[in-house]
Short mmCIF file of C-alpha atoms in Angstrom, two decimals:
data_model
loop_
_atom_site.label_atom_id
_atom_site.label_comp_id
_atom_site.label_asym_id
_atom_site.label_seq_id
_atom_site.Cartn_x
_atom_site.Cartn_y
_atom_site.Cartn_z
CA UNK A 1 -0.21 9.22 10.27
CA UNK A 2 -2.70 7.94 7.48
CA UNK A 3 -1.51 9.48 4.14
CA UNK A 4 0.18 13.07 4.25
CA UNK A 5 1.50 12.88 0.55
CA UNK A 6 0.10 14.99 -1.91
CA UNK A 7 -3.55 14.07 -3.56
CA UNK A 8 -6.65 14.68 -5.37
CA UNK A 9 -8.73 13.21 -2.55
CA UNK A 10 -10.23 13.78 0.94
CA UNK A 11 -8.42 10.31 2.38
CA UNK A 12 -5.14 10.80 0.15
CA UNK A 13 -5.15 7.26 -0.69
CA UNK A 14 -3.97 7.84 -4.35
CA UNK A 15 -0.81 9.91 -4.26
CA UNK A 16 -0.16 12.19 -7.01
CA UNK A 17 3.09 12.93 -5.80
CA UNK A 18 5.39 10.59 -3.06
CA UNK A 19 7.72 12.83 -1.74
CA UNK A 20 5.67 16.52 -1.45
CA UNK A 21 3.46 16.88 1.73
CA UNK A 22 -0.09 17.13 1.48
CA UNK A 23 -0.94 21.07 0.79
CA UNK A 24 -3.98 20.90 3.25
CA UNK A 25 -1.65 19.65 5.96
CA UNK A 26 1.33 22.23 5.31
CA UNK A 27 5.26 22.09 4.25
CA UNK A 28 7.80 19.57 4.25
CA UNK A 29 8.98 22.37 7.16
CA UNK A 30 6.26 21.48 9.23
CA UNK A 31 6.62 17.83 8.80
CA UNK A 32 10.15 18.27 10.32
CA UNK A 33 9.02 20.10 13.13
CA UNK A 34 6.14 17.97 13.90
CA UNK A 35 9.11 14.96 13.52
CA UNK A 36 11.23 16.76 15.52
CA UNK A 37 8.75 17.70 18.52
CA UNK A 38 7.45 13.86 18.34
CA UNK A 39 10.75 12.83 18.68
CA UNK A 40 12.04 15.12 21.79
CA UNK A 41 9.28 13.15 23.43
CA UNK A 42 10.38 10.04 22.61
CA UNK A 43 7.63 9.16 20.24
CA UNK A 44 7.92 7.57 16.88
CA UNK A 45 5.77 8.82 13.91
CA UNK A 46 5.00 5.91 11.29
CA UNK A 47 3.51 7.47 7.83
CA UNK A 48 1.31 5.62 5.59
CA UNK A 49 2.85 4.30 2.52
CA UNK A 50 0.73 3.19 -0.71
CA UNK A 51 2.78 0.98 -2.63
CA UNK A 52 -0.34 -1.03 -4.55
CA UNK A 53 -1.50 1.93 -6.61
CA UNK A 54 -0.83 5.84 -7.48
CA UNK A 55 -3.68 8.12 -8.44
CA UNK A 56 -5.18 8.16 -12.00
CA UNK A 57 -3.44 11.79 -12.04
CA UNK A 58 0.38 10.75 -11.24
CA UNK A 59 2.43 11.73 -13.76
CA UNK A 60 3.85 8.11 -14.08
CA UNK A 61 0.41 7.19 -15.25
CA UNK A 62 -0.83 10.21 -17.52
CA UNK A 63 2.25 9.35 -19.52
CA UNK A 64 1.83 5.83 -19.26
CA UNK A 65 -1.85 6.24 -20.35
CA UNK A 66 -0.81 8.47 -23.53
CA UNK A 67 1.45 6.66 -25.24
CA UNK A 68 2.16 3.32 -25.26
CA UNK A 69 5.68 3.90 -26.18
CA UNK A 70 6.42 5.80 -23.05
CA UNK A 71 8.91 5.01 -20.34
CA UNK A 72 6.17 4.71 -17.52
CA UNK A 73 4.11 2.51 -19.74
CA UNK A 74 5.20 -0.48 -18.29
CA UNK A 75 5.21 0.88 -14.60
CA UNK A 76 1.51 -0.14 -14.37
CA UNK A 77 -0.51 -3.18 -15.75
CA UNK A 78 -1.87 -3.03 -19.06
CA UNK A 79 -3.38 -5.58 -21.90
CA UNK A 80 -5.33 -4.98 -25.23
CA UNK A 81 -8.66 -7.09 -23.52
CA UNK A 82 -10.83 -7.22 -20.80
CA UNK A 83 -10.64 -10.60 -19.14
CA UNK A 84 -13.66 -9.79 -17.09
CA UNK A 85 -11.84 -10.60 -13.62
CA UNK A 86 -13.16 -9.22 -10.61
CA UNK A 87 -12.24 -8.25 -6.99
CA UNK A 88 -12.85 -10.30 -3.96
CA UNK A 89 -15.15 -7.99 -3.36
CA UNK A 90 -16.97 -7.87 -6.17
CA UNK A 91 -16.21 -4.88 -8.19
CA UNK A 92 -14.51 -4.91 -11.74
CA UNK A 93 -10.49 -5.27 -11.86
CA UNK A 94 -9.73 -3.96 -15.24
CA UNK A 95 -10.77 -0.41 -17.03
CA UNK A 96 -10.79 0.63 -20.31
CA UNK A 97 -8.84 4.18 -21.67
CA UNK A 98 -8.64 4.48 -25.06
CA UNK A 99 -9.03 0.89 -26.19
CA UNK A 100 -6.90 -0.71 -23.70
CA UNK A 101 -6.83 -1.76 -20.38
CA UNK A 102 -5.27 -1.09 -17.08
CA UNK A 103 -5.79 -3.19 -13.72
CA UNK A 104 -6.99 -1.16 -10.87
CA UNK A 105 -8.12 -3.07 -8.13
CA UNK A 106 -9.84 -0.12 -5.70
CA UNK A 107 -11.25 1.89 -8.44
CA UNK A 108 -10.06 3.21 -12.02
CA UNK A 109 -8.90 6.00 -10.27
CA UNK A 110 -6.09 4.28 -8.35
CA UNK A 111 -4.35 2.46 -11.19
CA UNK A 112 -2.32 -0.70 -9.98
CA UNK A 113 1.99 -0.29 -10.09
CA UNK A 114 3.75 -3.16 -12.06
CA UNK A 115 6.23 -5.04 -9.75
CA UNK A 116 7.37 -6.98 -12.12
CA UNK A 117 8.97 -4.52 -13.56
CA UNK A 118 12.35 -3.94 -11.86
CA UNK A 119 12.17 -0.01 -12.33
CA UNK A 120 9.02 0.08 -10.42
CA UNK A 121 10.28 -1.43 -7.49
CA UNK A 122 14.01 0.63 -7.63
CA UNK A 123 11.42 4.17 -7.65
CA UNK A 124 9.49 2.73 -4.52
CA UNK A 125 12.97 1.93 -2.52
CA UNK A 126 14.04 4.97 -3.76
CA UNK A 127 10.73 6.82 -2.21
CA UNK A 128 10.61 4.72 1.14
CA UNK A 129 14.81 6.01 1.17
CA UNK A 130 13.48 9.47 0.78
CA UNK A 131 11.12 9.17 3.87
CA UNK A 132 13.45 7.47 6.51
CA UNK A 133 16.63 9.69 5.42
CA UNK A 134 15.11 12.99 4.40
CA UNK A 135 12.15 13.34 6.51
CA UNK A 136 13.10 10.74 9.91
CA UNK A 137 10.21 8.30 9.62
CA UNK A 138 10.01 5.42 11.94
CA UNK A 139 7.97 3.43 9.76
CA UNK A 140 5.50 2.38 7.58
CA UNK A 141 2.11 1.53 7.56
CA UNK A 142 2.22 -0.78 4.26
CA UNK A 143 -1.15 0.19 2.33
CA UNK A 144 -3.06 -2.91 1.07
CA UNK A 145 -0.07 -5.34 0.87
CA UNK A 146 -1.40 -8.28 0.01
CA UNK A 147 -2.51 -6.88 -3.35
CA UNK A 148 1.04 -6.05 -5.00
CA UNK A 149 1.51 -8.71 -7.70
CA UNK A 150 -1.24 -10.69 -9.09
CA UNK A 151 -1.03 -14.41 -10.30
CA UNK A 152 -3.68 -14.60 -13.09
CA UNK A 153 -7.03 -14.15 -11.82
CA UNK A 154 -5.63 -14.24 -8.05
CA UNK A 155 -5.28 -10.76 -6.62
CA UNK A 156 -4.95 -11.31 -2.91
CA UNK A 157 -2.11 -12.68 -1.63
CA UNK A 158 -0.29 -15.01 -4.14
CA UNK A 159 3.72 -16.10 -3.45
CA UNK A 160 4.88 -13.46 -5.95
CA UNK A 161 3.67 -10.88 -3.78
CA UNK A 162 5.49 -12.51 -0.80
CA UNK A 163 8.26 -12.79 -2.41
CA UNK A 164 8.15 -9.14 -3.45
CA UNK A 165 7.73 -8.25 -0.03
CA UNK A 166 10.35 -10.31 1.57
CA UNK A 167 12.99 -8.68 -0.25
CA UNK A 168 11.45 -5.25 0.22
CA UNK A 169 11.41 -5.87 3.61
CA UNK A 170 15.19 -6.75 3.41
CA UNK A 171 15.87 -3.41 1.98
CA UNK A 172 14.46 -1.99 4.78
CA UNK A 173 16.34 -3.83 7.31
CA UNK A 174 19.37 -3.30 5.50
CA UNK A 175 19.30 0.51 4.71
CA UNK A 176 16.56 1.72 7.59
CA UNK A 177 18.08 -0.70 10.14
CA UNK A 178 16.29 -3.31 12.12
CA UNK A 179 14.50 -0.84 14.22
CA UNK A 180 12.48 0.57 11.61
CA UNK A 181 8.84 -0.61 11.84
CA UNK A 182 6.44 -1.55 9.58
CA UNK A 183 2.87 -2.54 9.70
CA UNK A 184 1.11 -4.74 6.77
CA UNK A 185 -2.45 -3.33 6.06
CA UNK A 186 -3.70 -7.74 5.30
CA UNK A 187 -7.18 -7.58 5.07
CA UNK A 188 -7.78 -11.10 5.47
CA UNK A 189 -8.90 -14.04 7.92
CA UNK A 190 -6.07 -15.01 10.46
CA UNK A 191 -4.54 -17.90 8.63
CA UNK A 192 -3.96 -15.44 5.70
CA UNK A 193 -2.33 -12.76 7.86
CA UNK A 194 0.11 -14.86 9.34
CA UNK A 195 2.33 -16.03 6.98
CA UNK A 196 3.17 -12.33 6.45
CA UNK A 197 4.91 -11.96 9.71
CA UNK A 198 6.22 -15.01 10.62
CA UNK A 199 7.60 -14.92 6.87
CA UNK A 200 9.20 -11.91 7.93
CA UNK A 201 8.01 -9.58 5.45
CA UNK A 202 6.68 -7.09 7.93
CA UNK A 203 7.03 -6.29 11.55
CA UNK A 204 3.08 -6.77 12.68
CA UNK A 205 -0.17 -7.00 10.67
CA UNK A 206 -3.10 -5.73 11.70
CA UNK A 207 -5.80 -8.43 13.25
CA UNK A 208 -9.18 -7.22 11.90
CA UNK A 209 -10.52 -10.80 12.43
CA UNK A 210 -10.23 -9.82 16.08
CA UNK A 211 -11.41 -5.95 15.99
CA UNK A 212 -14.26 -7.42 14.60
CA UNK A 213 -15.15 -10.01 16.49
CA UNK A 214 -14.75 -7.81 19.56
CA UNK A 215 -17.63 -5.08 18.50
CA UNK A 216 -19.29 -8.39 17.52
CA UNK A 217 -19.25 -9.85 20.96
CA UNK A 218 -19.89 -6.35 22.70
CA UNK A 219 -22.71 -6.28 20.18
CA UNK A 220 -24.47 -9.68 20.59
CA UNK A 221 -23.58 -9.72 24.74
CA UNK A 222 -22.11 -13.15 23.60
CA UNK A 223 -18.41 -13.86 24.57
CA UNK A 224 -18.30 -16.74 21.44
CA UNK A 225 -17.01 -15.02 19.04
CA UNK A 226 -14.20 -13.21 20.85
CA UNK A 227 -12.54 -16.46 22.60
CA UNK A 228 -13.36 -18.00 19.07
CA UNK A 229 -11.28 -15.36 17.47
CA UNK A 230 -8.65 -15.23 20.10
CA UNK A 231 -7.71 -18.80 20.46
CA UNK A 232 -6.94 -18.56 16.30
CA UNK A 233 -4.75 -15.68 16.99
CA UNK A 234 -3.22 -16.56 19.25
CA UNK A 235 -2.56 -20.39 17.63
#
C-alpha cells in the first residue's frame, strides 16, 4: 500500500500523523479487516513508511518551528544560515521560517527528521513497533532511504545513513522477526543500490535503472540498453 497514514496531501507523502489511518481511506477498523481478509488468503500487505521527512503540519515540527527551546526542536535539522546547498536534482535544500533554517530535501513542506538525534530514531522504532504489533504489517516499503542523514553538502547516500539503516534494520529483525520484509525506495544507478542489500540494511531495493531501461528499449525497438542494464544487475 503507498501511504495510508494521515495527511494534508493527495499522495500522503508527508504524514501529519504515523499511527492514525488516512480519513479518505477509513478506520484503523477497516485496516484490520482489510489485514485480516489479505491474510486468510495468504497474502501479505507491506505499508509505506516515510522515515526521511514528516509534513510541515506535524505537530513535532509546528513546535519545533515555534520555539527554539522546544523538545521537538532538535527532531529536525536546523541552522541560523543558508549554506546555499542544493538537491541532486536541482532544487534548494534549506528554507527559511522566521530567520532560521530547516533542511527539507523534497520541498519546505516535508521538513527533514534529525537522526542524529537519538530520540528521533527511538519515536520511529517506536512507530514501525506500532505497525507490525498493532496493526499486522508484513513490511515496509522504506520511503526515500538513501536520504536519512546527510554528510555536509552530501545528501544521497553517505555511510552515516548506512549505518543508520543497518541498525534499524537490526531492530527489525530482532523485534519483527526475520520474515518481516522491507523494500528500500534507492533512487540511484545500480552500483549505488547495491550496497544497500548486500549490506543488509534492507531485504530488496527497487531496480529503476532496469524499469527504465526496459520502456527505453521497448521505446527505441533497440535491445542495447536492456542487456546493458541487465548484465550490471545482475553483476
Amino acid at each position: 500500500l503507498m501511504p495510508v497514514m494521515q495527511s494534508p496531501s493527495y499522495h500522503g507523502y508527508d504524514a501529519t500523523d504515523y499511527r492514525t489511518i488516512e480519513e479518505d481511506y477509513g478506520t484503523t477498523a477497516d485496516f484490520h479487516r482489510l489485514i485480516a481478509a489479505a491474510h486468510e488468503r495468504g497474502m501479505k500487505v507491506v505499508v509505506d513508511l516515510m522515515l526521511n521527512h514528516t509534513s510541515s503540519e506535524h505537530p513535532w515540527f509546528l513546535s519545533s518551528a515555534q520555539d527554539p527551546g522546544s523538545s521537538t526542536r532538535d527532531w529536525y535539522v536546523w541552522r541560523s544560515d543558508d549554506p546555499g546547498e542544493t538537491t541532486s536534482w536541482g532544487t534548494p535544500a534549506w528554507h527559511e521560517l522566521d530567520g532560521a533554517y530547516y533542511l527539507g530535501l523534497f520541498w519546505e513542506g516535508m521538513p527533514d527528521l534529525n537522526f542524529r538525534n537519538p530520540e528521533v530514531t527511538a519515536e520511529m522504532e517506536d512507530v514501525a513497533r506500532f505497525w507490525f504489533e498493532d496493526m499486522d504489517v508484513d513490511g515496509f516499503r522504506l520511503d526515500a532511504v538513501r536520504h536519512l542523514l546527510e554528510d555536509g553538502a552530501d545528501f544521497d547516500g553517505p555511510p552515516q545513513t548506512h549505518a543508520w539503516l543497518g541498525a534499524w534494520d537490526d531492530v527489525l529483525d530482532a523485534e519483527a522477526g526475520p520474515q518481516f520484509f522491507t523494500v528500500g525506495e534507492v533512487w540511484d544507478e545500480t552500483y549505488e543500490v547495491a550496497p544497500y542489500v548486500t549490506g543488509g540494511e534492507v531485504d530488496v531495493a527497487f531496480e529503476f535503472a532496469l524499469a527504465d531501461a526496459i520502456l527505453t528499449a521497448v521505446e527505441r525497438g533497440d535491445p542495447a540498453p536492456l542487456d546493458r542494464a541487465l548484465t550490471t544487475a545482475l553483476t
